[in-house]
mmCIF file with all atom_site columns, C-alpha atoms and ligand atoms in Angstrom:
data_model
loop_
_atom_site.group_PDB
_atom_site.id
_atom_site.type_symbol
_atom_site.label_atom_id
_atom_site.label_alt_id
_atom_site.label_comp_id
_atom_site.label_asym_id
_atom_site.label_entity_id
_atom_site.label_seq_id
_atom_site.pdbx_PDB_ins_code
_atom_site.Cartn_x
_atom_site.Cartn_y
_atom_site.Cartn_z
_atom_site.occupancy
_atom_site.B_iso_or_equiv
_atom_site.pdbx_formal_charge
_atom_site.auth_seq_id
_atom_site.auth_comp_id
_atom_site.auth_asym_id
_atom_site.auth_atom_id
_atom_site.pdbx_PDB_model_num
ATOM   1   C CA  . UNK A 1 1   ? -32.493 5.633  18.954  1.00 0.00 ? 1   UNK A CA  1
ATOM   2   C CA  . UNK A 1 2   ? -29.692 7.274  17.475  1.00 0.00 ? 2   UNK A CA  1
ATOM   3   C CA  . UNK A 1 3   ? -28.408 7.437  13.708  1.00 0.00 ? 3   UNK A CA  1
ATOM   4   C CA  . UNK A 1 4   ? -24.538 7.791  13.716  1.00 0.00 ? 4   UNK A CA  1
ATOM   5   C CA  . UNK A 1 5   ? -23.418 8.908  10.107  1.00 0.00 ? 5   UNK A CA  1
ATOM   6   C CA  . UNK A 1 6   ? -19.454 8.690  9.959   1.00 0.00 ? 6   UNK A CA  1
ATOM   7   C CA  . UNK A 1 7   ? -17.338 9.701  7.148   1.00 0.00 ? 7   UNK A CA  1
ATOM   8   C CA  . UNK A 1 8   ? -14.119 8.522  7.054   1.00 0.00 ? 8   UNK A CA  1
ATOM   9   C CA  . UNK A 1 9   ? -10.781 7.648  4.736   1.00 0.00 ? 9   UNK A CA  1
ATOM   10  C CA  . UNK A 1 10  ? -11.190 4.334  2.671   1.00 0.00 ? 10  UNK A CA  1
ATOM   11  C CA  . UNK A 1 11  ? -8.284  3.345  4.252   1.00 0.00 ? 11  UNK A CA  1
ATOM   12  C CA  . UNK A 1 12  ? -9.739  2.905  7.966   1.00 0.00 ? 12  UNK A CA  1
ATOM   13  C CA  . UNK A 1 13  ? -12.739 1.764  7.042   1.00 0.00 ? 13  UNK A CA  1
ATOM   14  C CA  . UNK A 1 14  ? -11.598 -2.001 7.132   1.00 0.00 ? 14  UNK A CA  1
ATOM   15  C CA  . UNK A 1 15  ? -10.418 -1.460 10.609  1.00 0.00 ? 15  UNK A CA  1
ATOM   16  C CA  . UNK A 1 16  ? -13.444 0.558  11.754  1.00 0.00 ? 16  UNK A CA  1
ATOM   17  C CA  . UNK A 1 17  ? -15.440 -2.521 10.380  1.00 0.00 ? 17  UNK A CA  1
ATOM   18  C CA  . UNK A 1 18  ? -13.819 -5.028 12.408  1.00 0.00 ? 18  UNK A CA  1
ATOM   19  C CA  . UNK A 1 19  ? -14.145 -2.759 15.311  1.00 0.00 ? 19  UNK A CA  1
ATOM   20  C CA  . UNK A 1 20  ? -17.681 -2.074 15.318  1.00 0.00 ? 20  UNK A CA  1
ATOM   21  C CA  . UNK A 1 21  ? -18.259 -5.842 14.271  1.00 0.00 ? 21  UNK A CA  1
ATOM   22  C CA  . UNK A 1 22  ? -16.393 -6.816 17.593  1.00 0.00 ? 22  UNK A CA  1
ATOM   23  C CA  . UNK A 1 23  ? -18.315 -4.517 19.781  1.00 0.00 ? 23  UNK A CA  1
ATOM   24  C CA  . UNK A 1 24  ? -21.747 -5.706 18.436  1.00 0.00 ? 24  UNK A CA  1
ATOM   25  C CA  . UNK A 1 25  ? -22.493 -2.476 16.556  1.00 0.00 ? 25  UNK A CA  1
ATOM   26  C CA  . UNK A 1 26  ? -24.706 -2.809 13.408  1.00 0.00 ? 26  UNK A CA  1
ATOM   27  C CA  . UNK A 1 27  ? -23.248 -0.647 10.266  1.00 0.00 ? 27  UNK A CA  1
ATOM   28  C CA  . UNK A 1 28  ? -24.112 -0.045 6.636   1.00 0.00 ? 28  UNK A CA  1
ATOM   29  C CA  . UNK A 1 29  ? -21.148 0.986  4.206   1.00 0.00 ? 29  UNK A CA  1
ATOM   30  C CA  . UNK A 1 30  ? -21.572 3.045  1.589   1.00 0.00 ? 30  UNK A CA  1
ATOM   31  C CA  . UNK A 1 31  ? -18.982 3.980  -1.197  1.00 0.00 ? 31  UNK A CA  1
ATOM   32  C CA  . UNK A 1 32  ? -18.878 8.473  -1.031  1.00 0.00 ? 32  UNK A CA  1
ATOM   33  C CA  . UNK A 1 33  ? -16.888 10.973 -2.432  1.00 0.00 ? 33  UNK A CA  1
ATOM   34  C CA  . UNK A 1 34  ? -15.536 13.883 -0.265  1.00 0.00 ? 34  UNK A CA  1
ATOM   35  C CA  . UNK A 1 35  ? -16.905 17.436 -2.079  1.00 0.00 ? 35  UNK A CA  1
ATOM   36  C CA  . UNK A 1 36  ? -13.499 19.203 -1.569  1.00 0.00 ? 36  UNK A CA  1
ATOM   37  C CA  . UNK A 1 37  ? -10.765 16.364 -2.795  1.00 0.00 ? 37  UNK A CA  1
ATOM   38  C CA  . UNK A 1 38  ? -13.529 14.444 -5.409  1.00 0.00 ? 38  UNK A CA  1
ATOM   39  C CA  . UNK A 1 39  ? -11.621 11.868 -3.969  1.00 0.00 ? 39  UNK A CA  1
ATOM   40  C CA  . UNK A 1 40  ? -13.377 8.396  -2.475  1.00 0.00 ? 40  UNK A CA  1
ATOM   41  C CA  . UNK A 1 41  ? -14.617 7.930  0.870   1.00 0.00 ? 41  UNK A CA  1
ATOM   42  C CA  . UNK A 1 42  ? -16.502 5.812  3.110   1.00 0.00 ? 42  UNK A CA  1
ATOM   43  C CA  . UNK A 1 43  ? -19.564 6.736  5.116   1.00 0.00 ? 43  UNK A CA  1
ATOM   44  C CA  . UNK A 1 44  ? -20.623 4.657  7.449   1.00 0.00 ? 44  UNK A CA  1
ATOM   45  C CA  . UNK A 1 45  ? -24.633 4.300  8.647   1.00 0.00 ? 45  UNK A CA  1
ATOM   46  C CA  . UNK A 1 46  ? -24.588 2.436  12.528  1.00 0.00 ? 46  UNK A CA  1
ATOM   47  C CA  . UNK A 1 47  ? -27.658 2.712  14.113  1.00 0.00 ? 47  UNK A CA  1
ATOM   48  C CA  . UNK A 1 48  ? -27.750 2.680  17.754  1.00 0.00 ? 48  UNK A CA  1
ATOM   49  C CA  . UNK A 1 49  ? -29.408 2.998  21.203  1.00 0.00 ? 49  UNK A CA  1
ATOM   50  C CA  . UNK A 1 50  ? -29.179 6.631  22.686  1.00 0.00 ? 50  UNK A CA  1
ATOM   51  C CA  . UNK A 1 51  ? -26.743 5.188  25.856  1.00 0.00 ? 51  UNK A CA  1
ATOM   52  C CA  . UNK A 1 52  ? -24.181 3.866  23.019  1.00 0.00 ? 52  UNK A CA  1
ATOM   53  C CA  . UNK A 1 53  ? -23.554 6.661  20.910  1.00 0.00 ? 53  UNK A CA  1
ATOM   54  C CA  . UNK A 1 54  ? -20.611 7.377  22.916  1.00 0.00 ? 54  UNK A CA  1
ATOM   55  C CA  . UNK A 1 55  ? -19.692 4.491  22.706  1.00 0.00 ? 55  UNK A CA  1
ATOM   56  C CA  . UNK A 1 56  ? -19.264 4.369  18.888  1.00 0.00 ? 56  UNK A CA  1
ATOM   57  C CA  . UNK A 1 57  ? -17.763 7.737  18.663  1.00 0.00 ? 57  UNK A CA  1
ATOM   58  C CA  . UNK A 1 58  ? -15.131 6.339  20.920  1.00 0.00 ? 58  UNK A CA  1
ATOM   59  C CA  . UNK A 1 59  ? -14.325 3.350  18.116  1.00 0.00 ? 59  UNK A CA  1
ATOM   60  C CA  . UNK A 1 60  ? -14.202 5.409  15.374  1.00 0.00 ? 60  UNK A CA  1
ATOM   61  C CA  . UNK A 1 61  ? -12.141 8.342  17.083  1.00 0.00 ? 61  UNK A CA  1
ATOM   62  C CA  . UNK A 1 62  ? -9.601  5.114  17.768  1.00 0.00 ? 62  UNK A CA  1
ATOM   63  C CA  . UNK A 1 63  ? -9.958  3.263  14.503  1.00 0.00 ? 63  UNK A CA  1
ATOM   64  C CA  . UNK A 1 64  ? -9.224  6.193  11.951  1.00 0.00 ? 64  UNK A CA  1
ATOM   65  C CA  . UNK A 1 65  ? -5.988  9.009  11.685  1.00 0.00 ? 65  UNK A CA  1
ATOM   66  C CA  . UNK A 1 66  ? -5.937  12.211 10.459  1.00 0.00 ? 66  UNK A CA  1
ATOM   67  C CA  . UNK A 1 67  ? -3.630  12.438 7.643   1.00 0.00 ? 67  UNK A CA  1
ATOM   68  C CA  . UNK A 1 68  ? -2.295  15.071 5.281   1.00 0.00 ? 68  UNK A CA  1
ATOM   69  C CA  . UNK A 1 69  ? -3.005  14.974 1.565   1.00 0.00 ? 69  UNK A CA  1
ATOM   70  C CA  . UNK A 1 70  ? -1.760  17.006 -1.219  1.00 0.00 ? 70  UNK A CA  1
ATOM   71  C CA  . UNK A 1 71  ? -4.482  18.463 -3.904  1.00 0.00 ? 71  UNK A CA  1
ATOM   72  C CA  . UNK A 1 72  ? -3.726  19.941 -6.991  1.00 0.00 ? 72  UNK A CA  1
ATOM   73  C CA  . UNK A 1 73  ? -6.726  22.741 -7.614  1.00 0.00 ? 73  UNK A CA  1
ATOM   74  C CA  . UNK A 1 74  ? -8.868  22.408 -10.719 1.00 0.00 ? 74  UNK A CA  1
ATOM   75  C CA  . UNK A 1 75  ? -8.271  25.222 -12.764 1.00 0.00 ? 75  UNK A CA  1
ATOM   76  C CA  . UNK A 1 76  ? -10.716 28.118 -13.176 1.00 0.00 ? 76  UNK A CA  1
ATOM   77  C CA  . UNK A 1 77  ? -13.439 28.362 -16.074 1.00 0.00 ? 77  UNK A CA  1
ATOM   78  C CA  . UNK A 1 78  ? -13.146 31.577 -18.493 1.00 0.00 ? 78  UNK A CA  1
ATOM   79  C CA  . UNK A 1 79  ? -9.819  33.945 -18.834 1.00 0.00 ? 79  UNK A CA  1
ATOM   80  C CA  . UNK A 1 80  ? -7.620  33.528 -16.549 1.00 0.00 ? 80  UNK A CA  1
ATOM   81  C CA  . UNK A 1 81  ? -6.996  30.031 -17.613 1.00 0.00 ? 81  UNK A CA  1
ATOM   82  C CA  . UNK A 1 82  ? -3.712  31.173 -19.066 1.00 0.00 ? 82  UNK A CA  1
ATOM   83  C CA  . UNK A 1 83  ? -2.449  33.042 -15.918 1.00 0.00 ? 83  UNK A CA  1
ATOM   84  C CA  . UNK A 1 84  ? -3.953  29.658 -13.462 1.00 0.00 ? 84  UNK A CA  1
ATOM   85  C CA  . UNK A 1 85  ? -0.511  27.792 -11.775 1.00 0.00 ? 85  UNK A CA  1
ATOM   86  C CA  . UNK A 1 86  ? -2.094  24.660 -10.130 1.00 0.00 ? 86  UNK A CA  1
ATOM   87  C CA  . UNK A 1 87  ? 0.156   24.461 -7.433  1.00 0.00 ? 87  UNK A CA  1
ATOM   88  C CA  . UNK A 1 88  ? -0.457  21.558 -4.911  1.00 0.00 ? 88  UNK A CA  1
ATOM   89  C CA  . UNK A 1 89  ? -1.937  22.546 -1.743  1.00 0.00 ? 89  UNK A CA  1
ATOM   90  C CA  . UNK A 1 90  ? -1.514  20.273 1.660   1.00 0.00 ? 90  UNK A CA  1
ATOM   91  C CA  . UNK A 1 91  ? -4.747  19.479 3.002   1.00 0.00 ? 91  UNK A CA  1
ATOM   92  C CA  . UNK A 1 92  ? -5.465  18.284 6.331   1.00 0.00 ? 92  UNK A CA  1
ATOM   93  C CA  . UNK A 1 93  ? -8.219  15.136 5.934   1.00 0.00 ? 93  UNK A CA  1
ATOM   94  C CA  . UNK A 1 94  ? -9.605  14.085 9.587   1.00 0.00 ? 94  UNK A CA  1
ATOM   95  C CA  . UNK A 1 95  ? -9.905  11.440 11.154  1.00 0.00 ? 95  UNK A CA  1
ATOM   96  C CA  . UNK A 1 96  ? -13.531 10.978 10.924  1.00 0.00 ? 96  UNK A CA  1
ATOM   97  C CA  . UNK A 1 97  ? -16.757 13.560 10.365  1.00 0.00 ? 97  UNK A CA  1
ATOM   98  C CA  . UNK A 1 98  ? -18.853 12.475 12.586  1.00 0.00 ? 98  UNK A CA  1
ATOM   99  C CA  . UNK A 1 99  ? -23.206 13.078 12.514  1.00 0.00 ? 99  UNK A CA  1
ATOM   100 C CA  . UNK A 1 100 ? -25.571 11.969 15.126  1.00 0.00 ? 100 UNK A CA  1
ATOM   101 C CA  . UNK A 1 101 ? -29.734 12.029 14.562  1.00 0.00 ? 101 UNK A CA  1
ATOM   102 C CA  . UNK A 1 102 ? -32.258 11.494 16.121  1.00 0.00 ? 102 UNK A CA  1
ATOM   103 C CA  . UNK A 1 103 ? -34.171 8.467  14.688  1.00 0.00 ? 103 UNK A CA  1
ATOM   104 C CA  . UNK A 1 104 ? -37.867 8.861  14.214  1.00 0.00 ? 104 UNK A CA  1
ATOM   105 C CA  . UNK A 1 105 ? -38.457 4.576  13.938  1.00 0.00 ? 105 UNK A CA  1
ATOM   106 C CA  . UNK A 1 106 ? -37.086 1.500  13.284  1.00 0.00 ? 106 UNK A CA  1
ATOM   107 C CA  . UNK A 1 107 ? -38.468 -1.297 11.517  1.00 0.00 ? 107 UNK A CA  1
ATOM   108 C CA  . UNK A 1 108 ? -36.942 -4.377 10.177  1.00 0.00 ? 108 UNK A CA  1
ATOM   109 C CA  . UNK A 1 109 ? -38.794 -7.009 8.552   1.00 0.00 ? 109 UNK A CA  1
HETATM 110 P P1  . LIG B 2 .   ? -13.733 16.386 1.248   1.00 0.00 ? 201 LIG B P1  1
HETATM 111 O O1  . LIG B 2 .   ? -14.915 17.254 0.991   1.00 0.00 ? 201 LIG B O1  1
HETATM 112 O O2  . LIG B 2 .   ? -13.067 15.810 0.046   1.00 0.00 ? 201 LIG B O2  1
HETATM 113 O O3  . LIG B 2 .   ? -12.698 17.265 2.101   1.00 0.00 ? 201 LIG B O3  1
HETATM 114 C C1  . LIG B 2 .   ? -11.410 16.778 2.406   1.00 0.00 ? 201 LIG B C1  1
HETATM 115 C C2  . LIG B 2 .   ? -10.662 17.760 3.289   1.00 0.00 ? 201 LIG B C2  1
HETATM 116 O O4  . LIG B 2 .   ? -10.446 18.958 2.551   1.00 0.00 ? 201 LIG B O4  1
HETATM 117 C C3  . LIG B 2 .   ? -11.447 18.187 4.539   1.00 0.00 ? 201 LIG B C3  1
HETATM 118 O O5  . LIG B 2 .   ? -11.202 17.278 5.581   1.00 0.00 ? 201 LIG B O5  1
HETATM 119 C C4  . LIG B 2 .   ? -10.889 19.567 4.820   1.00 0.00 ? 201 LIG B C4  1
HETATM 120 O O6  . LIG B 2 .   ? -9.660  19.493 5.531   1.00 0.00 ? 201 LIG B O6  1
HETATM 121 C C5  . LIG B 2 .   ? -10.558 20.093 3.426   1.00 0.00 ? 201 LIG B C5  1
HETATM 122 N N1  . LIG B 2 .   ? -11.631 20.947 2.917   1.00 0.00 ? 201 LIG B N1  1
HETATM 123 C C6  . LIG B 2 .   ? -12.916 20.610 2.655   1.00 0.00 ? 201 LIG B C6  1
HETATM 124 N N2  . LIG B 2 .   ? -13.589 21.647 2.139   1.00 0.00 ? 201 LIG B N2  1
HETATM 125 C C7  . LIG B 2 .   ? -12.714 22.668 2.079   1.00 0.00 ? 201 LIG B C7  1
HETATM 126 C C8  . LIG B 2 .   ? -12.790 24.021 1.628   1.00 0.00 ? 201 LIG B C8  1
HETATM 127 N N3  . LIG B 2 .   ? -13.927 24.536 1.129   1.00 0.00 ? 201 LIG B N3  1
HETATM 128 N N4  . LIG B 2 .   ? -11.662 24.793 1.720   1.00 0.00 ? 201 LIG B N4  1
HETATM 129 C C9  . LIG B 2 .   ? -10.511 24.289 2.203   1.00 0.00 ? 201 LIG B C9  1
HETATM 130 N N5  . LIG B 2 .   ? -10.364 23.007 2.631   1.00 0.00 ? 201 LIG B N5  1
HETATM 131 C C10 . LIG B 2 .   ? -11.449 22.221 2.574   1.00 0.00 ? 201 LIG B C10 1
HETATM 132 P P2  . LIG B 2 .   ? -12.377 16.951 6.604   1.00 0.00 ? 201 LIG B P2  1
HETATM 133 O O7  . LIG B 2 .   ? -13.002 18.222 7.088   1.00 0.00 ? 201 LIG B O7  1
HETATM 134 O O8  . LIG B 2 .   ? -11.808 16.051 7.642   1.00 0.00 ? 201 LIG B O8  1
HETATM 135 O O9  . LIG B 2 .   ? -13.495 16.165 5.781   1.00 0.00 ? 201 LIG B O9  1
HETATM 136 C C11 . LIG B 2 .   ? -13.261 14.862 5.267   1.00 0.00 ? 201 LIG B C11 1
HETATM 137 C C12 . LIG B 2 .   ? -14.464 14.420 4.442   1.00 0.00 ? 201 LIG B C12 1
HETATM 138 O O10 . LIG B 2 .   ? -15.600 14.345 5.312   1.00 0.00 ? 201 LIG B O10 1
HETATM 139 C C13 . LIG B 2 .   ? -14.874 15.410 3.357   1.00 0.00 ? 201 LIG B C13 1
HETATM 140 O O11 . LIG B 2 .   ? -14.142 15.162 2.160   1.00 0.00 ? 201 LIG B O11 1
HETATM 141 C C14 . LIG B 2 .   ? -16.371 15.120 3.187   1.00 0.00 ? 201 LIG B C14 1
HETATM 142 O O12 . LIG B 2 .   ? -16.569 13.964 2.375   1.00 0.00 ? 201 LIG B O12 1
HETATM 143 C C15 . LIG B 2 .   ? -16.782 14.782 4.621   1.00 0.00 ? 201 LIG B C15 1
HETATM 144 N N6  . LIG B 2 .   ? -17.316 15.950 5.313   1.00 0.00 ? 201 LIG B N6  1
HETATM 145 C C16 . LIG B 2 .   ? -16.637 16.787 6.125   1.00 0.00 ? 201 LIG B C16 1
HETATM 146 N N7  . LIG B 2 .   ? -17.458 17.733 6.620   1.00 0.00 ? 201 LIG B N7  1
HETATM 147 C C17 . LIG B 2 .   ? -18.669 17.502 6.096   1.00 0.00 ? 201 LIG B C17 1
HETATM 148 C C18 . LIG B 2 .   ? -19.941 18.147 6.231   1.00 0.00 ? 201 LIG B C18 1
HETATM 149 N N8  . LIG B 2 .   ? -20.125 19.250 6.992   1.00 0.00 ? 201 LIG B N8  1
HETATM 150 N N9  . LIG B 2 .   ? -20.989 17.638 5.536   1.00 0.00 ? 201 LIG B N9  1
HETATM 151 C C19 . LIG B 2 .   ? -20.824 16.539 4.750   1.00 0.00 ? 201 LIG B C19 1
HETATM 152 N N10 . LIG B 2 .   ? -19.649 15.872 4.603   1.00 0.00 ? 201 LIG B N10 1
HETATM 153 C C20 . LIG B 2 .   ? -18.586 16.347 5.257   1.00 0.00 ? 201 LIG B C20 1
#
């Protein structure tokens, strides 16, 4: 058994839902926050048999887009807070990070 951890944009995650729903894949949502943009996420937990893990890459490759965002950098602690210009900077979000472990057990009661 497989443990596919998927983190993608909130705004494929309905879609990516539905899909995996409609295939008759299991998933757990959970509300994240990307490190880089401190900017909401969601990461999706879908536990699966070792033959379907391509299988659910596949769905989320399909269900979510890459997309471009702008970020304006937090300025730097200390002196050179004066000389700091926050200029936006375009950031390239993907489509999905995708992680796949190995699962130890499985028990549900
Ligand atoms: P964030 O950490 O908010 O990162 C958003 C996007 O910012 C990243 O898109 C990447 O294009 C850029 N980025 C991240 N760190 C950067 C850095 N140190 N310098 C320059 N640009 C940087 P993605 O790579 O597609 O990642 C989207 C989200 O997926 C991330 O949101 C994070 O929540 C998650 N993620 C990506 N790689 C991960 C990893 N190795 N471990 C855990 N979570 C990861």
């Amino acid at each position: 058994m497989k443990m596919v951890i998927a983190v993608v944009q909130d705004k494929d995650s309905g879609r990516l839902s539905q899909m995996l729903v409609k295939s008759g894949f299991r998933a757990t949502k959970l509300a994240s926050t990307g490190g880089f943009l401190r900017a909401g996420n969601t990461t999706f937990l879908i536990g699966t048999s070792d033959e379907s893990v391509q299988d659910v890459i596949d769905i989320i490759s399909q269900s979510c887009k890459s997309r471009k965002q702008m970020v304006t950098p937090v300025s730097p602690l200390g002196n050179a807070v004066d000389s700091f210009m926050p200029y936006p900077l375009e950031v390239q979000v993907g489509g999905a990070a995708v992680f796949v472990l190995d699962v130890e057990s499985f028990h549900s009661f």
